[in-house]
Amino acid sequence: MLTTVVARANSNVALAKYWGKRDEGLNLPHTGSLSVVMAGLTTIAGVSVRRGGDADRIVMNGEPASAREGGRISAFLDLVRERAGRRDLLEVDVRTNFPVAAGIASSASTFAALTLAAAALLGLTLSEAELSALARRGSGSAARSVPGGYVEWLRGHACDGSDSVAVQVAPASHWPLGIVVAVTDEGPKRVGSREGMASTVRESPFFAAWLATHDADLAAIRRGVLARDIASVGAAAERNCLKMHAVSMAGPEGLIYWNPATLAVIDRVHGLRGEGLQAYFTIDAGPQVKVICPRPERDAVADALERVAGVRRVLLSEPGSGATVVERA
Ligand code: DP6
């Protein structure tokens, strides 16, 4: 019987966003979404059987998890235990190599890595689709960090969520995109995605328009990825991102995830296009800006963004691989 399993997963950046759940318990989205797995922005999760103690022990980046984070992870581990028919208490050690809870989808890489490690440790043999559906229960975007490369999370229609899984649209090697993340604030965001999307669904007067137009963006992005057409992917991704933020701004909390540097980066990306570079932005539930461009232009884009006032640092990435178990003992 295994006593420890370690798994690794990369984060992902959504080009067509997931913003709104139709079922909060099962984490089922109102729409499909499409993302790119980001190589090098990685979480490593070790899960071991705990001997003694009366609760799971969860350590994140070397510190005991807060009650809130620990509670969310333990609740997720309960799902894995239930599925495996096991009752073991677990020790979890999660390490993420980029700012967490800041809008770079650390929950995606964390729950994808945790899913693979916990499922293997507790003796479950699951397909990629089943692993993706399980990861979804931890965090929606985690479903998209199970496969690698360009990944679509299908909305699905089944009440139990069994068809709401992420599938690979194309492997990372299909299209060597450049990805630059301009970090404008390393701290945790004020309102998490979960709360932000919930209030948007309930009360944003624009939510119906988001739903009515999302599938067209998703289809344009899927087509553009398959055709390796940066201009059409970039234009549709920017439009989809701005809609997601407009919907949130119009909600009851007037959610603004941006800071002044976020807007300065958007402005610089427009400027770079004027200078002939094919750079396009997208922004998740935080003030960081993710920019996609052809891989040969990545260094020039990164140099330009590093100089924007308020940008603290840039992270470089490219399409990466899916989640994988790296150690079993
Ligand atoms: C803006 O996956 O973090 O990054 O399912 O509640 O854990 P939960 O939400 P989460 O939301 C991600 C929202 C987003 C867009 C996206 O990644 O598609």
Short mmCIF file of C-alpha atoms and ligand atoms in Angstrom, two decimals:
data_model
loop_
_atom_site.label_atom_id
_atom_site.label_comp_id
_atom_site.label_asym_id
_atom_site.label_seq_id
_atom_site.Cartn_x
_atom_site.Cartn_y
_atom_site.Cartn_z
CA MET A 1 0.00 0.00 0.00
CA LEU A 2 1.31 3.46 -0.91
CA THR A 3 2.15 5.88 1.90
CA THR A 4 3.09 8.99 -0.13
CA VAL A 5 2.32 10.27 -3.62
CA VAL A 6 3.67 13.50 -5.09
CA ALA A 7 2.09 15.11 -8.17
CA ARG A 8 2.82 18.21 -10.17
CA ALA A 9 0.50 20.50 -12.16
CA ASN A 10 0.87 23.78 -14.01
CA SER A 11 -1.48 26.73 -13.81
CA ASN A 12 -3.51 27.77 -16.84
CA VAL A 13 -4.71 31.01 -18.36
CA ALA A 14 -8.23 31.21 -19.76
CA LEU A 15 -8.64 32.78 -23.19
CA ALA A 16 -12.42 32.18 -23.03
CA LYS A 17 -13.32 32.61 -19.36
CA TYR A 18 -15.27 30.58 -16.86
CA TRP A 19 -17.28 33.18 -14.95
CA GLY A 20 -20.43 31.88 -13.30
CA LYS A 21 -21.65 28.56 -11.90
CA ARG A 22 -24.95 26.93 -12.67
CA ASP A 23 -24.43 24.59 -9.70
CA GLU A 24 -22.28 25.82 -6.83
CA GLY A 25 -22.13 22.46 -5.02
CA LEU A 26 -20.83 20.52 -8.02
CA ASN A 27 -18.90 23.47 -9.49
CA LEU A 28 -20.70 23.30 -12.80
CA PRO A 29 -20.19 26.27 -15.12
CA HIS A 30 -22.79 28.22 -17.06
CA THR A 31 -20.49 28.15 -20.11
CA GLY A 32 -17.56 26.27 -21.58
CA SER A 33 -14.10 27.84 -21.33
CA LEU A 34 -10.78 27.43 -23.10
CA SER A 35 -7.32 27.90 -21.66
CA VAL A 36 -3.62 27.30 -22.15
CA VAL A 37 -1.62 25.41 -19.55
CA MET A 38 1.28 27.63 -18.43
CA ALA A 39 4.63 25.82 -18.31
CA GLY A 40 6.80 26.68 -15.31
CA LEU A 41 4.00 28.13 -13.15
CA THR A 42 3.78 25.03 -11.09
CA THR A 43 2.39 23.50 -7.92
CA ILE A 44 3.85 20.35 -6.39
CA ALA A 45 1.52 18.54 -3.99
CA GLY A 46 2.66 15.73 -1.71
CA VAL A 47 -0.03 13.68 0.01
CA SER A 48 0.76 11.08 2.68
CA VAL A 49 -1.28 8.92 4.99
CA ARG A 50 -1.27 10.56 8.44
CA ARG A 51 -0.46 8.32 11.42
CA GLY A 52 -2.15 9.70 14.55
CA GLY A 53 -3.84 13.07 14.85
CA ASP A 54 -7.52 13.83 14.53
CA ALA A 55 -7.63 15.91 11.36
CA ASP A 56 -5.80 16.32 8.06
CA ARG A 57 -2.56 18.30 8.34
CA ILE A 58 -2.17 20.80 5.53
CA VAL A 59 0.95 22.83 4.88
CA MET A 60 1.10 25.41 2.09
CA ASN A 61 4.43 26.87 1.05
CA GLY A 62 5.98 25.81 4.35
CA GLU A 63 3.26 27.28 6.63
CA PRO A 64 0.21 25.57 8.17
CA ALA A 65 -2.78 26.43 5.98
CA SER A 66 -5.25 29.00 7.29
CA ALA A 67 -8.57 27.61 8.60
CA ARG A 68 -10.24 28.73 5.37
CA GLU A 69 -7.70 27.20 2.96
CA GLY A 70 -7.30 24.07 5.08
CA GLY A 71 -11.08 23.65 5.29
CA ARG A 72 -11.44 23.91 1.53
CA ILE A 73 -8.70 21.34 0.93
CA SER A 74 -10.04 18.93 3.59
CA ALA A 75 -13.54 19.19 2.12
CA PHE A 76 -12.06 18.27 -1.25
CA LEU A 77 -10.10 15.36 0.27
CA ASP A 78 -13.41 14.14 1.74
CA LEU A 79 -14.71 13.75 -1.83
CA VAL A 80 -11.67 11.69 -2.80
CA ARG A 81 -11.94 9.57 0.38
CA GLU A 82 -15.63 8.99 -0.23
CA ARG A 83 -14.98 7.90 -3.79
CA ALA A 84 -12.17 5.58 -2.71
CA GLY A 85 -14.13 4.20 0.27
CA ARG A 86 -11.25 5.15 2.58
CA ARG A 87 -11.18 7.11 5.82
CA ASP A 88 -7.46 7.85 6.19
CA LEU A 89 -6.43 11.22 7.56
CA LEU A 90 -3.91 12.81 5.24
CA GLU A 91 -0.86 15.05 5.38
CA VAL A 92 -0.69 17.48 2.51
CA ASP A 93 2.32 19.55 1.55
CA VAL A 94 1.64 22.04 -1.27
CA ARG A 95 4.32 24.22 -2.85
CA THR A 96 3.57 26.77 -5.53
CA ASN A 97 6.33 28.70 -7.31
CA PHE A 98 4.33 31.86 -8.17
CA PRO A 99 2.16 34.35 -6.21
CA VAL A 100 -0.86 32.55 -4.74
CA ALA A 101 -4.47 33.81 -4.62
CA ALA A 102 -3.45 36.78 -6.75
CA GLY A 103 -5.27 35.98 -9.97
CA ILE A 104 -2.73 33.65 -11.56
CA ALA A 105 -4.91 30.62 -10.97
CA SER A 106 -2.94 29.04 -8.13
CA SER A 107 -6.14 27.16 -7.22
CA ALA A 108 -6.02 25.53 -10.67
CA SER A 109 -2.53 24.08 -10.27
CA THR A 110 -3.08 23.32 -6.56
CA PHE A 111 -6.28 21.30 -6.98
CA ALA A 112 -5.08 19.56 -10.16
CA ALA A 113 -1.89 18.39 -8.42
CA LEU A 114 -3.81 17.46 -5.28
CA THR A 115 -6.35 15.44 -7.27
CA LEU A 116 -3.70 13.30 -8.92
CA ALA A 117 -1.74 12.78 -5.70
CA ALA A 118 -4.73 12.03 -3.45
CA ALA A 119 -6.48 9.78 -6.00
CA ALA A 120 -3.33 7.70 -6.55
CA LEU A 121 -2.55 7.51 -2.83
CA LEU A 122 -6.06 6.29 -2.00
CA GLY A 123 -5.94 3.64 -4.71
CA LEU A 124 -8.27 5.18 -7.31
CA THR A 125 -7.51 4.43 -10.96
CA LEU A 126 -9.21 7.19 -12.92
CA SER A 127 -9.19 8.30 -16.56
CA GLU A 128 -8.02 11.80 -17.46
CA ALA A 129 -11.67 12.89 -17.84
CA GLU A 130 -12.55 11.47 -14.41
CA LEU A 131 -9.53 13.18 -12.84
CA SER A 132 -10.57 16.44 -14.51
CA ALA A 133 -14.15 16.14 -13.18
CA LEU A 134 -12.78 15.44 -9.70
CA ALA A 135 -10.33 18.38 -9.85
CA ARG A 136 -13.29 20.58 -10.90
CA ARG A 137 -14.91 19.96 -7.51
CA GLY A 138 -11.88 21.57 -5.83
CA SER A 139 -11.76 24.56 -8.16
CA GLY A 140 -13.41 24.92 -11.56
CA SER A 141 -10.27 26.09 -13.33
CA ALA A 142 -8.37 23.06 -11.92
CA ALA A 143 -10.31 20.84 -14.33
CA ARG A 144 -8.35 22.58 -17.13
CA SER A 145 -4.94 21.90 -15.54
CA VAL A 146 -5.33 18.12 -15.74
CA PRO A 147 -4.82 17.74 -19.53
CA GLY A 148 -1.90 19.62 -21.12
CA GLY A 149 -1.56 22.25 -23.84
CA TYR A 150 -4.72 23.93 -25.15
CA VAL A 151 -7.66 22.75 -23.11
CA GLU A 152 -11.42 23.21 -23.30
CA TRP A 153 -13.60 22.66 -20.27
CA LEU A 154 -16.92 21.49 -21.66
CA ARG A 155 -19.98 23.00 -20.02
CA GLY A 156 -21.73 19.64 -19.96
CA HIS A 157 -25.43 18.96 -19.45
CA ALA A 158 -25.65 16.02 -17.01
CA CYS A 159 -27.11 16.89 -13.59
CA ASP A 160 -24.33 14.97 -11.82
CA GLY A 161 -21.60 16.91 -13.67
CA SER A 162 -20.07 13.78 -15.19
CA ASP A 163 -19.81 15.43 -18.64
CA SER A 164 -18.44 18.74 -17.37
CA VAL A 165 -14.80 17.83 -17.92
CA ALA A 166 -11.81 19.42 -19.60
CA VAL A 167 -10.38 17.90 -22.77
CA GLN A 168 -7.31 18.69 -24.79
CA VAL A 169 -8.03 20.72 -27.94
CA ALA A 170 -4.40 20.59 -29.08
CA PRO A 171 -1.13 19.58 -27.44
CA ALA A 172 1.39 22.22 -26.34
CA SER A 173 3.56 21.39 -29.36
CA HIS A 174 0.72 22.34 -31.75
CA TRP A 175 1.39 26.07 -31.36
CA PRO A 176 4.40 27.46 -29.46
CA LEU A 177 2.76 30.60 -28.12
CA GLY A 178 4.67 33.02 -25.87
CA ILE A 179 3.04 33.95 -22.55
CA VAL A 180 4.15 36.85 -20.36
CA VAL A 181 2.54 37.52 -16.99
CA ALA A 182 2.97 41.12 -15.83
CA VAL A 183 2.70 40.99 -12.04
CA THR A 184 1.44 44.31 -10.69
CA ASP A 185 0.65 43.23 -7.12
CA GLU A 186 1.97 40.15 -5.32
CA GLY A 187 -0.63 40.28 -2.53
CA PRO A 188 -3.84 38.26 -2.34
CA LYS A 189 -6.86 39.73 -4.08
CA ARG A 190 -9.65 41.41 -2.12
CA VAL A 191 -12.52 39.34 -3.53
CA GLY A 192 -11.86 35.77 -4.64
CA SER A 193 -13.15 34.40 -7.95
CA ARG A 194 -15.68 32.25 -6.14
CA GLU A 195 -17.41 35.15 -4.38
CA GLY A 196 -16.92 37.46 -7.36
CA MET A 197 -18.60 35.17 -9.84
CA ALA A 198 -21.41 34.26 -7.42
CA SER A 199 -22.51 37.87 -6.92
CA THR A 200 -22.16 38.50 -10.67
CA VAL A 201 -24.44 35.58 -11.54
CA ARG A 202 -27.02 36.65 -8.97
CA GLU A 203 -27.17 40.33 -9.61
CA SER A 204 -25.19 41.72 -12.54
CA PRO A 205 -27.64 43.18 -15.05
CA PHE A 206 -25.14 42.25 -17.78
CA PHE A 207 -24.93 38.55 -16.93
CA ALA A 208 -27.56 37.59 -19.50
CA ALA A 209 -25.53 39.36 -22.18
CA TRP A 210 -22.39 37.51 -21.04
CA LEU A 211 -24.21 34.19 -21.47
CA ALA A 212 -25.75 35.17 -24.81
CA THR A 213 -22.41 36.10 -26.39
CA HIS A 214 -19.93 33.75 -24.72
CA ASP A 215 -20.28 30.76 -27.02
CA ALA A 216 -19.36 32.85 -30.06
CA ASP A 217 -16.13 33.98 -28.33
CA LEU A 218 -15.36 30.41 -27.31
CA ALA A 219 -15.90 29.12 -30.85
CA ALA A 220 -13.73 31.90 -32.34
CA ILE A 221 -10.94 31.09 -29.88
CA ARG A 222 -11.17 27.33 -30.52
CA ARG A 223 -11.04 27.91 -34.29
CA GLY A 224 -8.17 30.37 -33.94
CA VAL A 225 -6.14 27.97 -31.76
CA LEU A 226 -6.61 25.14 -34.25
CA ALA A 227 -5.57 27.49 -37.11
CA ARG A 228 -2.70 29.00 -35.04
CA ASP A 229 -4.14 32.43 -35.79
CA ILE A 230 -2.88 34.82 -33.11
CA ALA A 231 -4.85 37.82 -34.39
CA SER A 232 -8.23 36.12 -34.15
CA VAL A 233 -7.45 34.33 -30.86
CA GLY A 234 -6.06 37.54 -29.36
CA ALA A 235 -8.98 39.73 -30.45
CA ALA A 236 -11.59 37.28 -29.16
CA ALA A 237 -9.68 36.71 -25.89
CA GLU A 238 -9.43 40.46 -25.20
CA ARG A 239 -13.12 40.92 -25.94
CA ASN A 240 -14.08 38.01 -23.70
CA CYS A 241 -11.85 39.27 -20.87
CA LEU A 242 -13.23 42.80 -21.03
CA LYS A 243 -16.76 41.42 -20.98
CA MET A 244 -16.01 39.34 -17.89
CA HIS A 245 -14.72 42.44 -16.12
CA ALA A 246 -17.59 44.62 -17.34
CA VAL A 247 -20.12 42.08 -16.04
CA SER A 248 -18.37 42.10 -12.64
CA MET A 249 -18.08 45.88 -12.47
CA ALA A 250 -21.81 46.14 -13.12
CA GLY A 251 -22.66 43.74 -10.27
CA PRO A 252 -23.75 44.71 -6.75
CA GLU A 253 -20.21 44.97 -5.38
CA GLY A 254 -18.87 47.04 -8.26
CA LEU A 255 -15.99 44.60 -8.50
CA ILE A 256 -12.86 46.13 -9.99
CA TYR A 257 -9.99 43.66 -10.02
CA TRP A 258 -7.59 46.09 -11.71
CA ASN A 259 -5.16 48.64 -10.36
CA PRO A 260 -3.64 51.58 -12.25
CA ALA A 261 -0.73 49.42 -13.46
CA THR A 262 -3.20 46.92 -14.95
CA LEU A 263 -4.54 49.67 -17.20
CA ALA A 264 -1.02 50.89 -17.97
CA VAL A 265 -0.14 47.37 -19.19
CA ILE A 266 -3.27 47.23 -21.37
CA ASP A 267 -2.25 50.57 -22.83
CA ARG A 268 1.30 49.32 -23.49
CA VAL A 269 -0.05 46.19 -25.20
CA HIS A 270 -2.06 48.43 -27.53
CA GLY A 271 1.14 50.41 -28.13
CA LEU A 272 3.13 47.25 -28.91
CA ARG A 273 0.56 46.30 -31.54
CA GLY A 274 1.02 49.75 -33.07
CA GLU A 275 4.75 48.96 -33.20
CA GLY A 276 4.08 45.74 -35.09
CA LEU A 277 4.23 43.13 -32.29
CA GLN A 278 1.31 40.71 -32.05
CA ALA A 279 0.64 40.97 -28.32
CA TYR A 280 -2.83 40.50 -26.79
CA PHE A 281 -3.88 40.70 -23.12
CA THR A 282 -6.19 38.83 -20.82
CA ILE A 283 -6.86 39.37 -17.11
CA ASP A 284 -8.40 37.06 -14.53
CA ALA A 285 -9.79 37.84 -11.07
CA GLY A 286 -6.84 39.97 -10.04
CA PRO A 287 -4.68 42.86 -11.25
CA GLN A 288 -2.05 40.84 -13.15
CA VAL A 289 -2.07 40.96 -16.94
CA LYS A 290 -1.32 37.89 -19.02
CA VAL A 291 -0.11 38.61 -22.52
CA ILE A 292 0.04 36.14 -25.37
CA CYS A 293 2.20 36.63 -28.46
CA PRO A 294 4.08 34.54 -31.01
CA ARG A 295 6.91 32.73 -29.18
CA PRO A 296 9.72 34.62 -31.01
CA GLU A 297 8.27 37.95 -29.79
CA ARG A 298 8.13 36.93 -26.13
CA ASP A 299 11.39 38.56 -25.01
CA ALA A 300 10.56 41.88 -26.69
CA VAL A 301 7.09 41.86 -25.09
CA ALA A 302 8.53 40.98 -21.67
CA ASP A 303 11.16 43.77 -21.93
CA ALA A 304 8.49 46.31 -22.78
CA LEU A 305 6.12 45.22 -20.00
CA GLU A 306 8.87 45.14 -17.38
CA ARG A 307 9.37 48.86 -17.97
CA VAL A 308 5.73 49.82 -17.39
CA ALA A 309 5.37 51.82 -14.16
CA GLY A 310 3.84 49.62 -11.46
CA VAL A 311 4.90 46.29 -12.97
CA ARG A 312 6.80 44.46 -10.23
CA ARG A 313 8.11 41.62 -12.34
CA VAL A 314 7.25 39.53 -15.34
CA LEU A 315 6.92 35.75 -15.47
CA LEU A 316 7.67 33.98 -18.75
CA SER A 317 5.75 30.97 -19.88
CA GLU A 318 4.61 28.95 -22.84
CA PRO A 319 2.12 26.13 -23.37
CA GLY A 320 2.92 23.37 -20.91
CA SER A 321 2.12 19.80 -20.00
CA GLY A 322 -0.74 18.38 -17.99
CA ALA A 323 -0.75 17.19 -14.40
CA THR A 324 1.37 14.18 -13.59
CA VAL A 325 2.36 11.96 -10.68
CA VAL A 326 6.09 12.39 -10.04
CA GLU A 327 6.69 10.09 -7.06
CA ARG A 328 5.05 7.11 -5.40
CA ALA A 329 6.39 5.54 -2.23
C1 DP6 B 1 -11.37 34.54 -13.68
O1 DP6 B 1 -11.58 28.33 -10.84
O2 DP6 B 1 -10.78 30.06 -9.19
O3 DP6 B 1 -9.78 32.79 -13.51
O4 DP6 B 1 -14.37 27.24 -9.29
O5 DP6 B 1 -14.83 28.91 -7.53
O6 DP6 B 1 -12.64 27.74 -7.55
P1 DP6 B 1 -13.78 28.27 -8.37
O7 DP6 B 1 -13.22 29.46 -9.27
P2 DP6 B 1 -11.85 29.57 -10.09
O8 DP6 B 1 -12.26 30.74 -11.10
C2 DP6 B 1 -11.46 31.13 -12.16
C3 DP6 B 1 -12.03 32.34 -12.79
C4 DP6 B 1 -11.13 33.04 -13.78
C5 DP6 B 1 -11.48 32.64 -15.21
C6 DP6 B 1 -11.00 31.28 -15.67
O9 DP6 B 1 -9.97 30.78 -15.18
O10 DP6 B 1 -11.66 30.74 -16.57
#
